[in-house]
Amino acid sequence: MSSKPVYKVIFYNQNEIYEIYAKDIYQSEMYGFIEAEEFVFGEPSNLIVNPGEEKLKNEFAGVKRSFIPMQAIIRIDEVEREGESKVKEIKATDNIASFPGGNRLPPKPTSDS
């Protein structure tokens, strides 16, 4: 018997990219949202503390289900086992914007103008 799949969900949230792991992902009855349930976080190591994973653990502590807007989703992968949850801050040099057009950076000036 195979074990329940784990999904890696990467999404945009307030100028940060979140990478989380969950056991259940499905389209919500609430139009335009994906639901994530049963979040999976790695076991804490006595030697190394990952501040990104700790931030996510605290943010999702006590959360039964999270509704993520579809336009915030970057990617969803079914993986063999969970990895390390991460938070990455988006820098001004990154070419990422939420759809439709929110938080878009202005084009860089060219030497022709």
XYZ file of N, CA, C and O in Angstrom:
452
model
N 0.846 -1.168 0.000
C 0.000 0.000 0.000
C 0.902 1.246 0.000
O 1.831 1.339 0.775
N 0.631 2.192 -0.897
C 1.465 3.383 -0.982
C 1.032 4.405 0.067
O -0.123 4.465 0.469
N 1.993 5.205 0.498
C 1.669 6.229 1.483
C 1.007 7.421 0.801
O 1.056 7.570 -0.413
N 0.402 8.267 1.591
C -0.293 9.438 1.083
C 0.721 10.396 0.454
O 1.773 10.648 1.034
N 0.416 10.956 -0.719
C 1.370 11.859 -1.373
C 1.550 13.160 -0.592
O 0.684 13.572 0.180
N 2.692 13.790 -0.821
C 2.993 15.094 -0.233
C 3.161 16.068 -1.387
O 3.737 15.732 -2.421
N 2.636 17.277 -1.220
C 2.700 18.290 -2.270
C 3.551 19.459 -1.817
O 3.417 19.928 -0.689
N 4.406 19.914 -2.716
C 5.187 21.129 -2.493
C 4.440 22.260 -3.185
O 4.174 22.191 -4.381
N 4.071 23.289 -2.435
C 3.316 24.422 -2.971
C 4.199 25.658 -2.864
O 4.659 26.007 -1.782
N 4.424 26.304 -4.001
C 5.213 27.531 -4.034
C 4.262 28.644 -4.442
O 3.605 28.554 -5.474
N 4.184 29.679 -3.601
C 3.269 30.781 -3.901
C 3.823 32.111 -3.419
O 4.703 32.180 -2.569
N 3.269 33.164 -4.003
C 3.657 34.541 -3.738
C 2.776 35.095 -2.628
O 1.561 34.963 -2.675
N 3.404 35.702 -1.597
C 2.641 36.273 -0.488
C 3.352 37.505 0.055
O 4.403 37.388 0.664
N 2.819 38.692 -0.209
C 3.311 39.955 0.325
C 4.825 40.129 0.166
O 5.568 40.200 1.133
N 5.277 40.182 -1.078
C 6.680 40.383 -1.436
C 7.609 39.273 -0.945
O 8.795 39.496 -0.737
N 7.058 38.090 -0.739
C 7.855 36.923 -0.383
C 7.343 35.724 -1.166
O 6.186 35.660 -1.541
N 8.229 34.782 -1.390
C 7.868 33.512 -2.013
C 7.878 32.452 -0.909
O 8.886 32.277 -0.228
N 6.736 31.798 -0.712
C 6.614 30.745 0.290
C 6.722 29.398 -0.408
O 6.127 29.195 -1.466
N 7.447 28.491 0.195
C 7.513 27.101 -0.264
C 7.111 26.238 0.925
O 7.826 26.159 1.918
N 5.923 25.633 0.834
C 5.407 24.822 1.931
C 5.097 23.413 1.437
O 5.003 23.178 0.237
N 4.922 22.501 2.370
C 4.570 21.117 2.059
C 3.258 20.788 2.758
O 3.058 21.155 3.917
N 2.358 20.130 2.032
C 1.053 19.767 2.584
C 0.640 18.404 2.041
O 1.045 18.012 0.950
N -0.183 17.696 2.804
C -0.650 16.372 2.384
C -1.910 16.444 1.538
O -2.197 15.520 0.790
N -2.680 17.520 1.660
C -3.906 17.666 0.870
C -3.925 19.016 0.184
O -3.792 20.059 0.834
N -4.106 18.994 -1.141
C -4.247 20.203 -1.956
C -5.426 19.961 -2.891
O -5.499 18.928 -3.546
N -6.343 20.908 -2.941
C -7.460 20.768 -3.873
C -8.084 22.123 -4.163
O -7.870 23.094 -3.435
N -8.860 22.182 -5.247
C -9.554 23.401 -5.619
C -10.672 23.643 -4.621
O -11.440 22.744 -4.291
N -10.753 24.863 -4.149
C -11.730 25.221 -3.133
C -13.109 25.443 -3.753
O -13.235 25.761 -4.927
N -14.134 25.277 -2.944
C -15.480 25.647 -3.365
C -15.604 27.162 -3.419
O -16.478 27.696 -4.075
N -14.714 27.852 -2.695
C -14.662 29.309 -2.751
C -13.917 29.666 -4.043
O -12.740 29.358 -4.198
N -14.609 30.257 -4.985
C -14.086 30.497 -6.321
C -12.740 31.232 -6.298
O -12.581 32.238 -5.621
N -11.768 30.698 -7.046
C -10.479 31.353 -7.209
C -9.437 31.002 -6.163
O -8.393 31.644 -6.094
N -9.695 29.977 -5.340
C -8.754 29.616 -4.291
C -8.386 28.129 -4.372
O -9.173 27.305 -4.810
N -7.176 27.840 -3.919
C -6.696 26.470 -3.712
C -6.642 26.260 -2.205
O -6.222 27.144 -1.468
N -7.075 25.099 -1.739
C -7.025 24.800 -0.309
C -5.853 23.872 -0.026
O -5.616 22.911 -0.749
N -5.121 24.189 1.032
C -4.010 23.351 1.493
C -4.311 22.933 2.928
O -4.677 23.767 3.757
N -4.152 21.632 3.191
C -4.416 21.080 4.528
C -3.274 20.168 4.939
O -2.533 19.672 4.096
N -3.186 19.905 6.223
C -2.194 18.996 6.801
C -0.776 19.402 6.406
O -0.074 18.684 5.696
N -0.355 20.571 6.891
C 0.988 21.065 6.604
C 2.034 20.150 7.203
O 1.833 19.580 8.275
N 3.145 19.989 6.487
C 4.222 19.112 6.923
C 5.486 19.953 7.073
O 5.886 20.651 6.146
N 6.088 19.893 8.257
C 7.349 20.584 8.503
C 8.368 19.550 8.929
O 8.038 18.559 9.569
N 9.637 19.797 8.589
C 10.704 18.871 8.941
C 10.908 18.805 10.446
O 10.481 19.680 11.197
N 11.550 17.751 10.881
C 11.850 17.596 12.294
C 12.945 18.579 12.694
O 13.907 18.774 11.964
N 12.808 19.225 13.840
C 13.829 20.173 14.254
C 15.148 19.470 14.541
O 15.178 18.387 15.123
N 16.222 20.081 14.112
C 17.556 19.550 14.352
C 18.150 20.292 15.540
O 17.936 21.488 15.714
N 18.892 19.593 16.348
C 19.517 20.233 17.500
C 20.662 21.153 17.082
O 21.013 22.069 17.809
N 21.248 20.904 15.932
C 22.409 21.670 15.514
C 22.067 22.868 14.652
O 22.660 23.932 14.788
N 21.122 22.727 13.743
C 20.831 23.783 12.780
C 19.373 24.196 12.896
O 18.474 23.366 12.868
N 19.154 25.502 13.008
C 17.799 26.049 13.047
C 17.603 26.854 11.770
O 18.374 27.753 11.468
N 16.565 26.507 11.008
C 16.250 27.224 9.770
C 15.250 28.317 10.101
O 14.091 28.032 10.394
N 15.661 29.605 10.034
C 14.734 30.677 10.392
C 13.515 30.762 9.468
O 12.428 31.110 9.910
N 13.690 30.442 8.178
C 12.560 30.465 7.247
C 11.512 29.443 7.615
O 10.306 29.728 7.619
N 11.961 28.237 7.923
C 11.009 27.186 8.296
C 10.353 27.494 9.646
O 9.160 27.268 9.828
N 11.115 28.051 10.563
C 10.540 28.425 11.862
C 9.480 29.509 11.692
O 8.443 29.476 12.349
N 9.729 30.474 10.799
C 8.750 31.523 10.534
C 7.447 30.911 9.999
O 6.353 31.262 10.434
N 7.574 29.976 9.048
C 6.383 29.335 8.479
C 5.668 28.477 9.515
O 4.441 28.454 9.575
N 6.433 27.768 10.334
C 5.846 26.941 11.381
C 5.005 27.791 12.325
O 3.884 27.425 12.683
N 5.552 28.943 12.704
C 4.813 29.843 13.601
C 3.608 30.460 12.904
O 2.544 30.614 13.504
N 3.769 30.829 11.645
C 2.671 31.449 10.908
C 1.507 30.485 10.693
O 0.348 30.876 10.746
N 1.817 29.210 10.453
C 0.767 28.227 10.181
C 0.420 27.379 11.406
O -0.347 26.429 11.288
N 0.944 27.728 12.570
C 0.610 26.998 13.798
C -0.879 27.178 14.082
O -1.404 28.289 14.063
N -1.567 26.096 14.295
C -2.992 26.149 14.590
C -3.887 26.332 13.369
O -5.096 26.415 13.507
N -3.293 26.409 12.177
C -4.085 26.571 10.954
C -4.517 25.190 10.478
O -3.683 24.323 10.234
N -5.816 24.978 10.369
C -6.349 23.700 9.895
C -6.313 23.634 8.376
O -5.958 22.629 7.780
N -6.681 24.748 7.735
C -6.776 24.795 6.273
C -6.407 26.202 5.837
O -6.796 27.175 6.457
N -5.661 26.306 4.745
C -5.284 27.611 4.216
C -5.861 27.762 2.812
O -5.790 26.836 2.003
N -6.427 28.931 2.535
C -6.983 29.241 1.221
C -5.986 30.154 0.512
O -5.770 31.287 0.942
N -5.403 29.665 -0.563
C -4.389 30.409 -1.306
C -5.003 30.843 -2.627
O -5.518 30.011 -3.373
N -4.955 32.152 -2.936
C -5.524 32.609 -4.207
C -4.800 31.960 -5.393
O -3.574 31.833 -5.384
N -5.561 31.533 -6.392
C -4.959 30.861 -7.549
C -3.905 31.716 -8.227
O -2.899 31.211 -8.693
N -4.139 33.043 -8.303
C -3.183 33.892 -8.995
C -1.869 34.031 -8.220
O -0.880 34.474 -8.772
N -1.841 33.626 -6.944
C -0.609 33.680 -6.156
C 0.224 32.413 -6.329
O 1.414 32.410 -6.016
N -0.387 31.341 -6.839
C 0.315 30.064 -6.995
C 1.349 30.171 -8.108
O 1.048 30.599 -9.213
N 2.570 29.777 -7.786
C 3.622 29.708 -8.793
C 3.722 28.279 -9.315
O 3.797 28.052 -10.512
N 3.667 27.308 -8.393
C 3.837 25.911 -8.800
C 3.370 24.979 -7.688
O 3.511 25.281 -6.512
N 2.826 23.827 -8.080
C 2.476 22.758 -7.156
C 3.074 21.474 -7.698
O 2.824 21.104 -8.844
N 3.880 20.795 -6.886
C 4.511 19.531 -7.281
C 4.128 18.440 -6.294
O 4.088 18.683 -5.084
N 3.868 17.234 -6.809
C 3.729 16.074 -5.938
C 5.132 15.523 -5.750
O 5.822 15.229 -6.727
N 5.575 15.385 -4.509
C 6.936 14.945 -4.220
C 6.909 13.644 -3.425
O 5.889 13.293 -2.831
N 8.028 12.937 -3.433
C 8.094 11.660 -2.719
C 8.129 11.850 -1.210
O 7.593 11.057 -0.462
N 8.807 12.916 -0.749
C 8.832 13.216 0.677
C 9.013 14.715 0.871
O 9.450 15.416 -0.022
N 8.622 15.162 2.049
C 8.712 16.592 2.315
C 10.156 17.047 2.401
O 11.048 16.266 2.710
N 10.354 18.300 2.106
C 11.672 18.916 2.207
C 11.611 20.026 3.241
O 10.746 20.049 4.110
N 12.523 20.948 3.101
C 12.609 22.064 4.024
C 11.726 23.204 3.528
O 11.887 23.669 2.405
N 10.792 23.652 4.341
C 9.950 24.792 3.973
C 10.803 26.050 3.969
O 11.722 26.180 4.767
N 10.502 26.968 3.030
C 11.346 28.148 2.869
C 10.505 29.395 2.658
O 9.379 29.326 2.179
N 11.110 30.533 2.977
C 10.555 31.845 2.655
C 11.680 32.614 1.988
O 12.792 32.678 2.508
N 11.396 33.177 0.814
C 12.402 33.955 0.093
C 11.826 35.341 -0.158
O 10.745 35.474 -0.713
N 12.559 36.365 0.282
C 12.119 37.736 0.039
C 12.394 38.093 -1.408
O 13.431 37.748 -1.964
N 11.450 38.776 -2.035
C 11.614 39.197 -3.421
C 12.351 40.532 -3.434
O 11.948 41.478 -2.760
N 13.421 40.570 -4.194
C 14.215 41.795 -4.310
C 13.723 42.602 -5.505
O 13.047 42.098 -6.378
N 14.115 43.858 -5.550
C 13.718 44.735 -6.656
C 14.252 44.231 -7.991
O 13.684 44.514 -9.042
N 15.323 43.437 -7.974
C 15.900 42.925 -9.215
C 15.189 41.672 -9.718
O 15.380 41.280 -10.857
N 14.377 41.036 -8.854
C 13.634 39.843 -9.282
C 12.522 40.257 -10.237
O 11.916 41.312 -10.091
N 12.243 39.414 -11.202
C 11.226 39.709 -12.207
C 9.965 38.909 -11.892
O 9.578 38.024 -12.635
N 9.319 39.240 -10.758
C 8.122 38.529 -10.326
C 7.050 39.544 -10.004
O 7.307 40.544 -9.342
N 5.846 39.300 -10.476
C 4.711 40.164 -10.162
C 3.473 39.306 -10.016
O 3.343 38.277 -10.662
N 2.567 39.726 -9.131
C 1.324 38.980 -8.988
C 0.409 39.325 -10.154
O 0.484 40.400 -10.723
N -0.458 38.425 -10.503
C -1.388 38.630 -11.601
C -2.681 39.193 -11.035
O -3.129 38.747 -9.995
N -3.336 40.105 -11.582
C -3.008 40.869 -12.772
C -2.297 42.176 -12.420
O -2.875 43.041 -11.794
N -1.061 42.277 -12.760
C -0.293 43.509 -12.716
C 0.003 44.103 -11.357
O 0.597 45.154 -11.299
N -0.361 43.456 -10.272
C -0.122 44.040 -8.961
C 1.348 44.053 -8.598
O 2.097 43.151 -8.953
N 1.789 45.094 -7.909
C 3.160 45.233 -7.421
C 4.206 45.129 -8.518
O 5.310 44.685 -8.290
N 3.857 45.492 -9.706
C 4.809 45.436 -10.812
C 5.803 46.559 -10.702
O 5.452 47.693 -10.414
N 7.054 46.257 -10.932
C 8.086 47.280 -10.896
C 8.083 48.046 -12.212
O 7.819 47.493 -13.261
N 8.418 49.339 -12.173
C 8.470 50.086 -13.430
C 9.633 49.592 -14.271
O 10.607 49.058 -13.740
N 9.544 49.744 -15.601
C 10.636 49.287 -16.440
C 11.915 50.069 -16.145
O 11.872 51.229 -15.761
N 13.046 49.389 -16.305
C 14.330 50.030 -16.071
C 14.600 51.030 -17.194
O 14.345 50.742 -18.348
N 15.117 52.216 -16.833
C 15.420 53.189 -17.891
C 16.558 52.697 -18.770
O 17.475 52.036 -18.287
N 16.451 53.008 -20.058
C 17.511 52.622 -20.990
C 18.389 53.824 -21.267
O 18.014 54.969 -21.014
N 19.550 53.573 -21.794
C 20.474 54.664 -22.088
C 20.013 55.462 -23.302
O 20.516 56.525 -23.572
N 19.020 54.954 -24.069
C 18.503 55.633 -25.250
C 17.600 56.810 -24.896
O 17.355 57.679 -25.699
N 17.057 56.859 -23.656
C 16.106 57.921 -23.335
C 16.716 59.113 -22.680
O 17.737 59.296 -22.304
